[in-house]
Amino acid sequence: MRPADLCNYPSSWFGGGSDVVSEVVISSRIRLARNIAGYEFLPCLPPDRQRQLLNRLKDILLSIDLGNKVFFVDIDQASDVERNLLTERHLISRRHAHGKGPRGVVVAEDEAFTAMINEEDHLRMQVFAAGLQLNACWERINRIDDAIEKKIDYTFDSRFGYLTACPTNLGTGIRVSVMLHLPALKLTGQMEKFINTARDCDMAVRGLFGEGTDATGDFFQLSNQVTLGVSEKQVVEDFSSNVVPRIIAYETQSRQALLEKRPFALDDKIQRALGVLRSACLISSQEALFLLSNVRLGVNLGRIKNINIATINELFMLTQPAHLQLRAGKILDADQRDTLRAEIIRTKLSPN
Amino acid sequence: MICQSCKEKTATIHLTEITSGQRCETHLCQDCARQQGLTVKTQMPLNELLNTLLSAQPKTGNPAPSSVSVQSEHACPSCGMTLKRFAAEPLLGCPNDYAEFQVELLPLIEQSHNGKSRHCGKVPAGTSDQDRKEIQLIQLRRKLEQAIKNEDYEAAAKIRDQIKQYP
């Protein structure tokens, strides 16, 4: 399997069930940062030793049971568009895509597990799942971590825990995140509620798509910042039973308020979005994101019939720039991308 | 709402204190809050924080104990990392940096981790029994704090008994 093979399929972990929780929580992710004993951290590790470490970690990852077929991508050798595709699918970080030196990624074919080698730390593994499934993510990544630990020694300190290149990841090296769709909070001007909750719980908020935090089409990623002095299970528990249920409640209350107080304004937004998506001949990724977000809300609230939520989820993924170019099999300029994007959306959302 | 202290700027910091059943509210602007020593919880980038901490250290004057007199040019003997380089991009060079620059890094670590500076999570299988016990003890103490905070005294008593069993 090669990265290009992925460009026609949605990610298995992006959106899932049709319950209220999965409407708001698109997916769960847990990442662990680890470094290998006997090697300097990457800023001070010479390139030949980086190469050696890459090969060692790759061999270990390919030899253990990851519960799925896996493939390896040498990021240093990959083309720009392949790197961008992997970034768009959240399989590697932007830092990894645009970094330097020997580095790679091991990806499970269902894309629910990836391990970046030589990113900011020697090893950064992540497990994804659709909807709110943080406990399942933790169990899986913990098992994989145990399996790797049998083959190689991590740098560990009894006071500071797993040592990481950046002190902000020290201790457990865990980063728990949930990807959230919060269109009603945005429409009702209550994003502050969400931002304040995140801040009170020492969590970071970022946009899910694109570069900046603006214009991400109401999609956000919420993740823990404290990694030291708390156990992995506590972090997971805090998300699953405290923070996320509160945010789901805010979003569902806002949706209910919109339905009760401003049903016409809501329908207008939703139907206009669908109208534009069904008729546009050129559409930028930002505009698509924004409109698809409104349509997703409409489908979730039952205001749009005959469109499957899976179709909408799929469009978010497949209309990103690198996806379009790999699908077309050539480099496209902005206009060509906007044309192809509009064409794909029109076809998928066509009423016939 | 106007700041209670300067009576000019808009109050953005709202403090509610409850002392012996008495509720007291204070509303201040950012500047007055800072003057009164109320810190505002913000996420300061790590390198900025480090620069602040480094510049706060006396550069000359009394000879400080050798452990704290580390100047930013001092290099880790194992990887060559200096605090100056770390301040530019907050990534360390090797595990030894945590010991080499512990004095300077500790405030930074505590700031990033909500005041905490001891690991209490997963432990690799190869860790010595002593280390493992220490980490388990820290976990139990945290659980105890949490139980007391939640007023779950039954659970707290059980955790206390567990803690007592450690030598």
Coordinates of C-alpha atoms in Angstrom, one line a residue, chain A residues 52-267:
Chain A
Q52 CA 20.2 4.0 12.6
L53 CA 17.4 4.8 15.0
L54 CA 14.9 5.1 12.2
N55 CA 15.8 1.6 11.0
R56 CA 15.7 0.1 14.5
L57 CA 12.3 1.6 15.3
K58 CA 10.9 0.7 11.9
D59 CA 12.1 -2.9 12.3
I60 CA 10.5 -3.2 15.8
L61 CA 7.2 -1.7 14.7
L62 CA 7.0 -3.9 11.7
S63 CA 7.8 -7.0 13.8
I64 CA 5.1 -6.6 16.5
D65 CA 1.4 -7.3 16.1
L66 CA -0.4 -4.0 15.6
G67 CA -3.7 -5.6 15.0
N68 CA -3.8 -4.6 11.3
K69 CA -1.6 -4.7 8.2
V70 CA 0.9 -1.8 8.3
F71 CA 3.0 0.0 5.8
F72 CA 6.1 2.3 6.2
V73 CA 6.6 5.6 4.5
D74 CA 10.1 7.2 4.3
I75 CA 9.0 10.9 4.7
D76 CA 12.4 12.2 3.7
Q77 CA 12.0 10.4 0.3
A78 CA 8.2 11.1 -0.1
S79 CA 6.9 13.7 -2.6
D80 CA 5.4 17.0 -1.3
V81 CA 1.9 15.9 -2.3
E82 CA 2.3 12.6 -0.5
R83 CA 3.5 14.4 2.6
N84 CA 0.6 16.8 2.4
L85 CA -1.9 13.9 2.0
L86 CA -0.6 12.2 5.1
T87 CA -0.9 15.6 7.0
E88 CA -4.5 16.1 5.7
R89 CA -5.4 12.7 7.0
H90 CA -3.9 13.5 10.4
L91 CA -1.5 10.6 10.0
I92 CA 1.6 12.8 10.4
S93 CA 2.1 16.2 11.9
R94 CA 2.9 19.3 9.9
R95 CA 6.3 19.4 11.7
H96 CA 7.0 15.8 10.4
A97 CA 6.0 16.6 6.9
H98 CA 8.1 19.7 6.6
G99 CA 11.0 18.6 8.8
K100 CA 14.5 17.5 7.9
G101 CA 16.6 14.4 8.1
P102 CA 15.9 10.7 8.2
R103 CA 12.4 10.2 9.4
G104 CA 9.4 8.1 8.7
V105 CA 6.0 6.8 9.7
V106 CA 4.5 3.4 10.2
V107 CA 0.8 3.5 9.3
A108 CA -1.8 0.8 9.9
E109 CA -3.9 0.2 6.8
D110 CA -7.1 1.1 8.7
E111 CA -5.3 4.4 9.6
A112 CA -6.3 3.9 13.3
F113 CA -2.6 3.6 14.3
T114 CA 0.4 5.6 13.2
A115 CA 3.9 5.9 14.6
M116 CA 6.1 8.8 13.6
I117 CA 9.8 8.1 13.9
N118 CA 12.2 11.0 14.4
E119 CA 9.6 13.8 14.8
E120 CA 10.1 16.0 17.8
D121 CA 10.7 12.9 19.9
H122 CA 12.2 9.6 18.7
L123 CA 8.8 7.9 18.6
R124 CA 5.3 9.4 18.6
M125 CA 2.6 6.9 18.4
Q126 CA -1.1 7.7 18.0
V127 CA -4.3 5.7 18.0
F128 CA -7.6 7.0 16.6
A129 CA -11.2 5.9 16.9
A130 CA -14.5 7.3 15.7
G131 CA -16.7 9.1 18.2
L132 CA -15.9 9.2 21.9
Q133 CA -13.8 6.1 22.5
L134 CA -10.9 7.3 24.6
N135 CA -10.8 4.2 26.9
A136 CA -10.5 1.9 23.9
C137 CA -7.8 4.2 22.4
W138 CA -5.8 4.1 25.7
E139 CA -6.1 0.3 26.0
R140 CA -4.8 -0.2 22.4
I141 CA -1.9 2.2 22.6
N142 CA -0.9 1.0 26.0
R143 CA -0.7 -2.6 24.7
I144 CA 1.4 -1.5 21.7
D145 CA 3.6 0.6 24.0
D146 CA 4.2 -2.5 26.2
A147 CA 5.1 -4.6 23.1
I148 CA 7.7 -2.1 22.0
E149 CA 9.1 -1.7 25.5
K150 CA 9.9 -5.5 25.4
K151 CA 12.2 -4.9 22.5
I152 CA 13.9 -1.6 23.3
D153 CA 14.5 0.6 26.4
Y154 CA 12.8 4.0 26.7
T155 CA 14.4 6.9 28.6
F156 CA 12.6 6.9 31.9
D157 CA 13.3 8.8 35.1
S158 CA 11.6 7.9 38.4
R159 CA 10.9 11.6 39.2
F160 CA 10.1 13.0 35.7
G161 CA 8.7 9.9 34.1
Y162 CA 9.2 9.4 30.3
L163 CA 11.7 12.0 29.3
T164 CA 10.8 14.0 26.2
A165 CA 12.7 16.6 24.1
C166 CA 10.3 19.3 25.2
P167 CA 9.5 19.6 28.9
T168 CA 5.8 20.3 28.1
N169 CA 5.4 16.6 27.3
L170 CA 7.3 15.2 30.2
G171 CA 5.9 12.5 32.5
T172 CA 3.3 10.4 30.7
G173 CA 4.1 11.9 27.3
I174 CA 0.3 11.5 26.7
R175 CA -1.7 13.8 24.5
V176 CA -5.4 13.0 24.6
S177 CA -7.6 14.8 22.0
V178 CA -11.1 14.8 20.8
M179 CA -12.2 16.4 17.5
L180 CA -15.4 18.3 17.9
H181 CA -18.0 19.8 15.6
L182 CA -19.6 22.7 17.4
P183 CA -21.7 24.6 14.8
A184 CA -24.6 25.6 17.1
L185 CA -22.3 27.1 19.7
K186 CA -20.7 29.2 17.0
L187 CA -24.1 30.2 15.5
T188 CA -25.5 31.3 18.8
G189 CA -22.3 33.2 19.7
Q190 CA -21.4 31.0 22.7
M191 CA -17.9 29.8 21.7
E192 CA -16.7 31.5 24.9
K193 CA -18.4 28.8 27.0
F194 CA -16.4 26.2 25.2
I195 CA -13.1 28.2 25.3
N196 CA -13.5 28.9 29.0
T197 CA -14.3 25.3 29.9
A198 CA -11.2 24.3 28.0
R199 CA -9.0 26.8 29.7
D200 CA -10.3 26.0 33.2
C201 CA -9.4 22.4 32.6
D202 CA -5.9 23.3 31.3
M203 CA -6.7 22.1 27.8
A204 CA -5.7 23.5 24.5
V205 CA -8.1 24.3 21.6
R206 CA -7.0 24.2 18.0
G207 CA -8.7 24.2 14.7
L208 CA -9.0 20.8 13.1
F209 CA -8.5 21.7 9.5
G210 CA -6.2 24.1 7.8
E211 CA -3.3 26.2 9.2
G212 CA -4.8 28.8 11.5
T213 CA -7.4 28.6 14.2
D214 CA -9.9 30.7 12.3
A215 CA -12.2 29.5 9.6
T216 CA -11.9 25.9 10.4
G217 CA -15.6 25.3 9.7
D218 CA -16.6 24.9 13.3
F219 CA -14.3 22.0 13.8
F220 CA -12.0 22.0 16.9
Q221 CA -9.5 19.8 18.5
L222 CA -9.4 19.8 22.3
S223 CA -6.3 18.3 24.0
N224 CA -4.8 18.1 27.5
Q225 CA -1.7 20.1 28.3
V226 CA -0.6 18.7 31.6
T227 CA 1.3 15.5 31.2
L228 CA 3.2 15.3 34.5
G229 CA 1.8 14.5 37.9
V230 CA -1.3 12.9 36.5
S231 CA -1.8 9.3 35.4
E232 CA -2.8 8.4 31.9
K233 CA -6.1 7.0 33.2
Q234 CA -6.9 10.2 35.1
V235 CA -6.4 12.3 31.9
V236 CA -8.7 9.9 29.9
E237 CA -11.2 9.9 32.7
D238 CA -11.3 13.7 33.0
F239 CA -12.1 13.9 29.3
S240 CA -14.6 11.1 29.1
S241 CA -16.6 11.9 32.2
N242 CA -16.1 15.6 32.9
V243 CA -15.0 17.8 30.0
V244 CA -16.5 16.2 26.9
P245 CA -20.0 15.6 28.4
R246 CA -20.1 19.3 29.4
I247 CA -19.2 20.4 25.9
I248 CA -21.7 18.0 24.3
A249 CA -24.4 19.4 26.7
Y250 CA -23.6 23.0 25.6
E251 CA -23.7 22.1 22.0
T252 CA -27.0 20.2 22.2
Q253 CA -28.6 23.0 24.3
S254 CA -27.6 25.5 21.6
R255 CA -29.0 23.2 18.9
Q256 CA -32.3 22.9 20.8
A257 CA -32.4 26.6 21.3
L258 CA -31.9 27.2 17.6
L259 CA -34.7 24.7 16.7
E260 CA -37.1 26.3 19.2
K261 CA -36.4 30.0 18.8
R262 CA -35.0 30.5 15.3
P263 CA -36.2 27.6 13.1
F264 CA -36.5 29.7 9.9
A265 CA -33.1 31.3 10.3
L266 CA -31.6 27.9 10.9
D267 CA -33.3 26.3 7.9

